[in-house]
Short mmCIF file of C-alpha atoms in Angstrom, two decimals:
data_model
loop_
_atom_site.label_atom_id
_atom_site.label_comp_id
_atom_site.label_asym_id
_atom_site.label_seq_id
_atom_site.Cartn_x
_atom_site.Cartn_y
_atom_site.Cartn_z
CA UNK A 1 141.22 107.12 172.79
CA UNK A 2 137.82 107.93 174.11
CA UNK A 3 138.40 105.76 177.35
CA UNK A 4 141.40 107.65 178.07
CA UNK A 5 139.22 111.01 177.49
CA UNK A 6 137.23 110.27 180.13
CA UNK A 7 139.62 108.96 182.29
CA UNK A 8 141.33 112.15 182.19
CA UNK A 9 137.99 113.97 182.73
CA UNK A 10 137.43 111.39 185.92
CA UNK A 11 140.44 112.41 187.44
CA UNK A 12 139.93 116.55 187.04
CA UNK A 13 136.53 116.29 188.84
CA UNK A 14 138.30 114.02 191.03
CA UNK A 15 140.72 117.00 191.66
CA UNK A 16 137.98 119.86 191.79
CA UNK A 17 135.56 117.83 194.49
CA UNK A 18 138.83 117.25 196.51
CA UNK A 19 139.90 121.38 196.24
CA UNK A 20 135.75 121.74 197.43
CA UNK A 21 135.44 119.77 199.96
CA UNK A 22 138.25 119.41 202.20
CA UNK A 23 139.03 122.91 203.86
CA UNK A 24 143.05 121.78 204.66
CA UNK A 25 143.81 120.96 201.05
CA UNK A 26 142.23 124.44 199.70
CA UNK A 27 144.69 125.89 202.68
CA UNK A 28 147.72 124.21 201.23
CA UNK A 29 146.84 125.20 197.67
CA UNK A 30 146.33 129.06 198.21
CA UNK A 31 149.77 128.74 200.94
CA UNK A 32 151.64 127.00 198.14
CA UNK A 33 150.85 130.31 195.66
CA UNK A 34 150.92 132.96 198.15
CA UNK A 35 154.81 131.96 198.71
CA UNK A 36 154.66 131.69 194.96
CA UNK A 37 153.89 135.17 194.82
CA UNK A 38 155.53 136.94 197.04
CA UNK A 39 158.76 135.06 195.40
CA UNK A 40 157.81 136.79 192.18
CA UNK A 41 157.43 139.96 194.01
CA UNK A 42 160.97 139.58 195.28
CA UNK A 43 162.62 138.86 192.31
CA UNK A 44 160.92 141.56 190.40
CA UNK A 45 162.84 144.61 191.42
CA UNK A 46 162.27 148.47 192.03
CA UNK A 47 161.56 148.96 188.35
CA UNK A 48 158.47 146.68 188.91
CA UNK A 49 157.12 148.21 191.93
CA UNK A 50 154.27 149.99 190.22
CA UNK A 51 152.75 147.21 188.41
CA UNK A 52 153.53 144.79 191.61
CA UNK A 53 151.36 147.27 193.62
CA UNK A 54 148.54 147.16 190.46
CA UNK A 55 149.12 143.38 190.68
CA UNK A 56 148.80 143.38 193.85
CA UNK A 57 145.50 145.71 193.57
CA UNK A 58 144.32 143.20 191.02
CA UNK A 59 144.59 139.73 192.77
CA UNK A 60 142.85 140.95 195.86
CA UNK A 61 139.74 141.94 193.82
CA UNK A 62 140.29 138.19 192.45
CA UNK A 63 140.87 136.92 195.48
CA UNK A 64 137.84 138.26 197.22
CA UNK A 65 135.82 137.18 194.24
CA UNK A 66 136.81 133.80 194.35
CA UNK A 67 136.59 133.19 198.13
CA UNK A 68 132.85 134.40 197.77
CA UNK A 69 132.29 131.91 194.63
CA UNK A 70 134.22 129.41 196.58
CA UNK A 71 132.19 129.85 199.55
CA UNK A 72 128.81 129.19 197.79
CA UNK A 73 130.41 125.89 196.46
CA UNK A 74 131.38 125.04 199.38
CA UNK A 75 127.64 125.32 200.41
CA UNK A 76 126.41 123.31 197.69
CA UNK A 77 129.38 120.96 197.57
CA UNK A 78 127.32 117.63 198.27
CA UNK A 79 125.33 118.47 195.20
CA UNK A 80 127.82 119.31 192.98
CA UNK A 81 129.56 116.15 193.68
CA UNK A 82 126.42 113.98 193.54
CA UNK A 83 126.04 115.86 189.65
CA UNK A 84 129.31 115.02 188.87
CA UNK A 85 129.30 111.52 189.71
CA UNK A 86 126.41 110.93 187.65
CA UNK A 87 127.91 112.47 184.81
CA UNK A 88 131.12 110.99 184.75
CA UNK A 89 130.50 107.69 186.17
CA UNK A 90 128.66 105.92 184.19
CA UNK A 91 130.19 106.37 180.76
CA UNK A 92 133.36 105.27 182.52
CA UNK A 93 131.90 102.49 183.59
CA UNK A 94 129.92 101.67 180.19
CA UNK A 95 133.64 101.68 178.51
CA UNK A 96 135.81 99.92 181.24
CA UNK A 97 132.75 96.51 181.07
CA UNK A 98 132.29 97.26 177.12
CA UNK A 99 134.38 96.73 174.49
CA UNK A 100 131.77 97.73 171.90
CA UNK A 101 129.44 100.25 172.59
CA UNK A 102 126.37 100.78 170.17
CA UNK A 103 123.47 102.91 170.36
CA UNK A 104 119.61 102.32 169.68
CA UNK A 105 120.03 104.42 166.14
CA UNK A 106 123.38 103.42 164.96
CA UNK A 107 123.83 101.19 161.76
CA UNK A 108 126.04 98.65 161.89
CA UNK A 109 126.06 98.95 158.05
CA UNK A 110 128.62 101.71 157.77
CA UNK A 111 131.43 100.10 159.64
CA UNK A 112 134.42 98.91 157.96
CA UNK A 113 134.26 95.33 159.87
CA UNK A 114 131.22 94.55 158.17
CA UNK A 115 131.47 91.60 155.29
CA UNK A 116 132.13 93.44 152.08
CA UNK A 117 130.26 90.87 150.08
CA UNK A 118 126.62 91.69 151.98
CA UNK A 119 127.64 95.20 151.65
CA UNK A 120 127.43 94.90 147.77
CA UNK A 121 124.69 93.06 147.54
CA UNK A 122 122.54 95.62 150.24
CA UNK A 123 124.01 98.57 147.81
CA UNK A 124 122.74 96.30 143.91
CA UNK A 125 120.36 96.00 142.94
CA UNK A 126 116.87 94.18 145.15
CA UNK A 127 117.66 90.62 146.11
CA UNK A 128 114.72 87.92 144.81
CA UNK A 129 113.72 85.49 147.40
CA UNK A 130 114.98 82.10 147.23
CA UNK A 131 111.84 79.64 145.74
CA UNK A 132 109.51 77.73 149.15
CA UNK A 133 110.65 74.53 149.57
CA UNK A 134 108.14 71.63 149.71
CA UNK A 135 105.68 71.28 152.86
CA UNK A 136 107.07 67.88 152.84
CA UNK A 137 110.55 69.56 154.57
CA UNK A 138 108.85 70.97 157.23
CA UNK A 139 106.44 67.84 157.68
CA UNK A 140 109.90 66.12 158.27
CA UNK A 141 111.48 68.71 160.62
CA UNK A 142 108.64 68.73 162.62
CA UNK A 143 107.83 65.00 163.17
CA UNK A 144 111.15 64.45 164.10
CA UNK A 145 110.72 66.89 167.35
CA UNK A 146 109.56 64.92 170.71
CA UNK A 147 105.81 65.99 171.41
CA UNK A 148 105.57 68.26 174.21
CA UNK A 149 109.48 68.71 174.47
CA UNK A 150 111.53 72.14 173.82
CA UNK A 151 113.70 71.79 170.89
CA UNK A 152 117.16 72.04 172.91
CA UNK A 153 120.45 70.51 172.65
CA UNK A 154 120.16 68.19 175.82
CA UNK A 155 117.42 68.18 178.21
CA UNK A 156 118.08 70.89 180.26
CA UNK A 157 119.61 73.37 178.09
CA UNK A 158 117.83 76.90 177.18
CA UNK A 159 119.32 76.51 173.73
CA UNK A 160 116.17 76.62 171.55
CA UNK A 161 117.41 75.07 168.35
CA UNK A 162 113.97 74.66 166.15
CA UNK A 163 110.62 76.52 166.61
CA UNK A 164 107.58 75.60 167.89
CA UNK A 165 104.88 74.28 164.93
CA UNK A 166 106.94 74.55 162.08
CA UNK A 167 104.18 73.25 159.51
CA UNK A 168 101.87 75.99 160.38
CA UNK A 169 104.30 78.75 160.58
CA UNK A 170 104.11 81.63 157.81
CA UNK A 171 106.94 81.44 155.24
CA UNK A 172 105.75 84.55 152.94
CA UNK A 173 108.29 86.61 152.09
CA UNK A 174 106.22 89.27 151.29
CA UNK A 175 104.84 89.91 154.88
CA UNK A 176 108.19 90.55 156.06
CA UNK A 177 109.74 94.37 155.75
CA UNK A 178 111.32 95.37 152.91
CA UNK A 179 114.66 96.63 154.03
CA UNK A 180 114.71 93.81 156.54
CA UNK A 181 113.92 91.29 154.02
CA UNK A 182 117.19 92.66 151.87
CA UNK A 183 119.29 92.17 154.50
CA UNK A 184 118.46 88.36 155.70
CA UNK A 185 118.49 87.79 151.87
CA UNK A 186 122.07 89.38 151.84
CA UNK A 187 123.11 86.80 154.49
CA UNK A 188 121.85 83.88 152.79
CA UNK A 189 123.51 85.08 149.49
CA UNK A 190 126.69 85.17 151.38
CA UNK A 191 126.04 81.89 153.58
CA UNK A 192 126.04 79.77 150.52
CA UNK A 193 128.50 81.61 148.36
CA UNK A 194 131.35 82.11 150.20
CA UNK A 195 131.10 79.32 153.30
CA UNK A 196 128.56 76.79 151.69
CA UNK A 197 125.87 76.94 153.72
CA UNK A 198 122.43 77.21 152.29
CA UNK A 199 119.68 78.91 154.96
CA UNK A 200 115.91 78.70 154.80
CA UNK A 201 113.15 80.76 156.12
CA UNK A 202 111.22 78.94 158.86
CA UNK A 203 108.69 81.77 160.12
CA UNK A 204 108.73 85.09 159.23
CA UNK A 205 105.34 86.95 160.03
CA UNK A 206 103.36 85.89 163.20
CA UNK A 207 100.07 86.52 164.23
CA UNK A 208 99.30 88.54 167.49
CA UNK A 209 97.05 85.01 167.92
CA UNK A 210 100.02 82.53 167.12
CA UNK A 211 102.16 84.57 169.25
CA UNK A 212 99.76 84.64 172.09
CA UNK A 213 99.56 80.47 171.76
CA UNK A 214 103.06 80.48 171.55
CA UNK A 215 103.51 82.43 174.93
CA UNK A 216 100.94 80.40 176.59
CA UNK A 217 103.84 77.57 176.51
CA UNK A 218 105.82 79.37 178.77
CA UNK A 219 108.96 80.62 179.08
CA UNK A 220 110.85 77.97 177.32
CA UNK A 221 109.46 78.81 174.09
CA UNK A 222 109.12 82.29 174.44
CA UNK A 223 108.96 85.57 176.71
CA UNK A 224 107.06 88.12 174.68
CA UNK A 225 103.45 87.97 174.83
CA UNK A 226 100.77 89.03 172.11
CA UNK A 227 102.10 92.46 170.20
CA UNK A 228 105.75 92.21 171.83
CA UNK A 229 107.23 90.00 169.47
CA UNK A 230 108.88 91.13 166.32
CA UNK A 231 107.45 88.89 164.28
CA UNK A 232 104.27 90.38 164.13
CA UNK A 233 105.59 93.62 162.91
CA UNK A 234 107.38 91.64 160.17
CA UNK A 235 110.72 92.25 161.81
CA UNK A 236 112.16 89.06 162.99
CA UNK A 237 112.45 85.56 161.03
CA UNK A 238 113.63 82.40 161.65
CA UNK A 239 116.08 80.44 159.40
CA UNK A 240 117.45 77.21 159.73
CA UNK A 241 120.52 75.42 157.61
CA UNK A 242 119.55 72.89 154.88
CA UNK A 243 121.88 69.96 153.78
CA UNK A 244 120.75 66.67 152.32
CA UNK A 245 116.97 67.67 152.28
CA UNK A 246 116.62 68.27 156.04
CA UNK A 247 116.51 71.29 158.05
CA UNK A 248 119.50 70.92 160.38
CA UNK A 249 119.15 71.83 163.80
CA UNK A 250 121.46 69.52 166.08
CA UNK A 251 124.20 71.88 167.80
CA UNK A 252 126.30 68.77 168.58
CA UNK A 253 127.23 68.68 164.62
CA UNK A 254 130.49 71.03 164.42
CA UNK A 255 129.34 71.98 161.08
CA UNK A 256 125.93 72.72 162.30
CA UNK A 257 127.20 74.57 165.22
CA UNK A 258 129.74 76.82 162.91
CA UNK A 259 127.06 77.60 160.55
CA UNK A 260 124.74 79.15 163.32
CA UNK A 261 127.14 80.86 164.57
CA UNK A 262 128.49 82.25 161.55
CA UNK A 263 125.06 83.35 160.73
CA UNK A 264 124.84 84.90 163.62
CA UNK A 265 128.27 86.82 163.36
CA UNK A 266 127.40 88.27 159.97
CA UNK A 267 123.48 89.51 160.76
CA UNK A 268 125.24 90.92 163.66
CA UNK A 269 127.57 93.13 161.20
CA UNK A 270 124.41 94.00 159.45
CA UNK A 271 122.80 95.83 162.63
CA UNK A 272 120.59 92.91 163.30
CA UNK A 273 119.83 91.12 166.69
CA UNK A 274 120.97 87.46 166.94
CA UNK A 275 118.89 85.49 169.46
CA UNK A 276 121.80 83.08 170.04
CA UNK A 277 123.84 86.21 172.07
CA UNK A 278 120.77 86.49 174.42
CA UNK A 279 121.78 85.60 177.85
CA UNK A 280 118.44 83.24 178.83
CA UNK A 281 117.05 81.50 175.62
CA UNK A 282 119.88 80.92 173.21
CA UNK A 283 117.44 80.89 170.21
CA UNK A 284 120.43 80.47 167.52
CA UNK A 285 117.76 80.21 164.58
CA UNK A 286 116.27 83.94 165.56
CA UNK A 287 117.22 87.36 163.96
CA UNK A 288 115.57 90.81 164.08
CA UNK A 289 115.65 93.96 163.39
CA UNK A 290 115.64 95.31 166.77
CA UNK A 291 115.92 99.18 166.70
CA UNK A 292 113.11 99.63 164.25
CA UNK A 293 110.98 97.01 165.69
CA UNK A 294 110.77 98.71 169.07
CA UNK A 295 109.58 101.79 167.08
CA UNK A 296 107.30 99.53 165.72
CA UNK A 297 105.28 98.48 168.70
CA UNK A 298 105.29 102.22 170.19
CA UNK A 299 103.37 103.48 167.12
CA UNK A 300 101.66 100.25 167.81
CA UNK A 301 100.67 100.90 171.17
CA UNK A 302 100.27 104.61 170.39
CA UNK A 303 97.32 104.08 168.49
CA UNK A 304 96.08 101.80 170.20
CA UNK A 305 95.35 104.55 173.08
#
């Protein structure tokens, strides 16, 4: 309904620049109701004489107003059409490419779409995080990863399946925001109850130090430097599925693949950012809390001078 809206709107300034700025067309439109007039004028009779004349009286005042308004117009008309092409334009554009638009403050929480199970369990009572699992798991995960090789699906890919130094990574729940921290739990919950798949936290808080490392990689394993990660304002985590006592990360498994992206459909419900929809590094294990972590790092940077 909006799209049409504007649509509609498109076409009236569409209309009103034409009327401006081509001199013939205003000619036909003012021929077109002076005939129109003098029609009426016709048909109206002797009785109407007296308020014809008055009428008359009247639109020439109008008319002499407007051809001095439409003059100035006329004189500005290249701005007024630049203005309105930047107002209309791009909304119409945003909604003809889009079939979802979101803004930076809304909260995906409140639509109807969202998974009514996770919208319980954000609205009961606070969720407990699941017991660490031993170091051993991650001592696995991480040996099985090629030295020196990104963690992709074939050798060329850009889809970063597991993260870089898994052993060392920090797994505290603790360090990772509150209402964030409710809302991966919420997706775990729901993971493992209703499509049996059990998630773990990999990393949740990073360092401004383990970050810089991290970036010093390159590209591959990630863009954002020291104090542009979310991780660091305890806003982003990553999670991996568990079956058979081994972090799963191999995207040729079906089931593996459907879990990830499953995950990622329902923190997407939840307002979060999945970094398998990112259009360079497909990091499918990655969530965060995007709007909040941007706030984050400009108080960050605020006080920092």
């Amino acid at each position: 309904m909006i799209a049409v809206w504007v649509l509609l709107l498109f076409v009236a300034l569409s209309l009103v620049a034409w009327w401006l700025l081509f001199d013939d067309a205003r000619a036909r439109v003012v021929a077109h109701l002076a005939r129109w007039t003098r029609a009426v004028d016709a048909r109206a009779g002797q009785g109407w004489s007296r308020t014809a004349t008055v009428a008359h009286a009247s639109t020439r005042l109008i008319s002499a107003g407007t051809s001095a308004w439409l003059r100035v117009v006329h004189h500005y008309r290249w701005w007024l059409l630049g203005a309105t092409l930047l107002t209309s334009v791009p909304p119409l554009v945003i909604l003809v490419l889009r079939q979802r638009v979101q803004l930076d403050s809304y909260d995906a929480t409140l639509v109807a779409a969202v998974d009514d199970r996770i919208l319980e369990l954000l609205r009961g009572e606070r969720l407990a995080p699941p017991p660490p699992l031993p170091p051993d798991v991650f001592l696995a995960a991480e040996a099985e990863l090629i030295p020196g090789a990104p963690a992709t699906v074939d050798g060329t890919s850009t889809e970063r399946i597991a993260p870089e130094r898994i052993v060392t990574a920090d797994r505290r729940w603790e360090r990772i925001h509150p209402d964030f921290q409710q809302r991966v739990l919420a997706l775990y919950r729901v993971m493992e109850e209703q499509y049996g798949y059990r998630m773990v936290l990999v990393e949740g808080f990073r360092s401004a130090q383990r970050q810089a490392e991290l970036a010093a990689k390159g590209a591959g394993v990630t863009r954002a430097g020291a104090g542009q990660s979310c991780h660091q304002y305890g806003m982003a985590v990553d999670s991996a599925l568990y079956r058979d006592g081994k972090l799963q990360w191999d995207m040729r498994d079906p089931w593996v693949r459907r879990g990830y992206f499953l995950y990622g459909e329902l923190a997407q419900q939840v307002g979060l950012e999945w970094g398998g929809s990112w259009r360079s590094i497909k990091d499918y294990v990655h969530l965060e809390w995007k709007a909040p972590c941007r706030d984050a790092r400009r108080a960050a940077r605020a006080s920092a001078g």
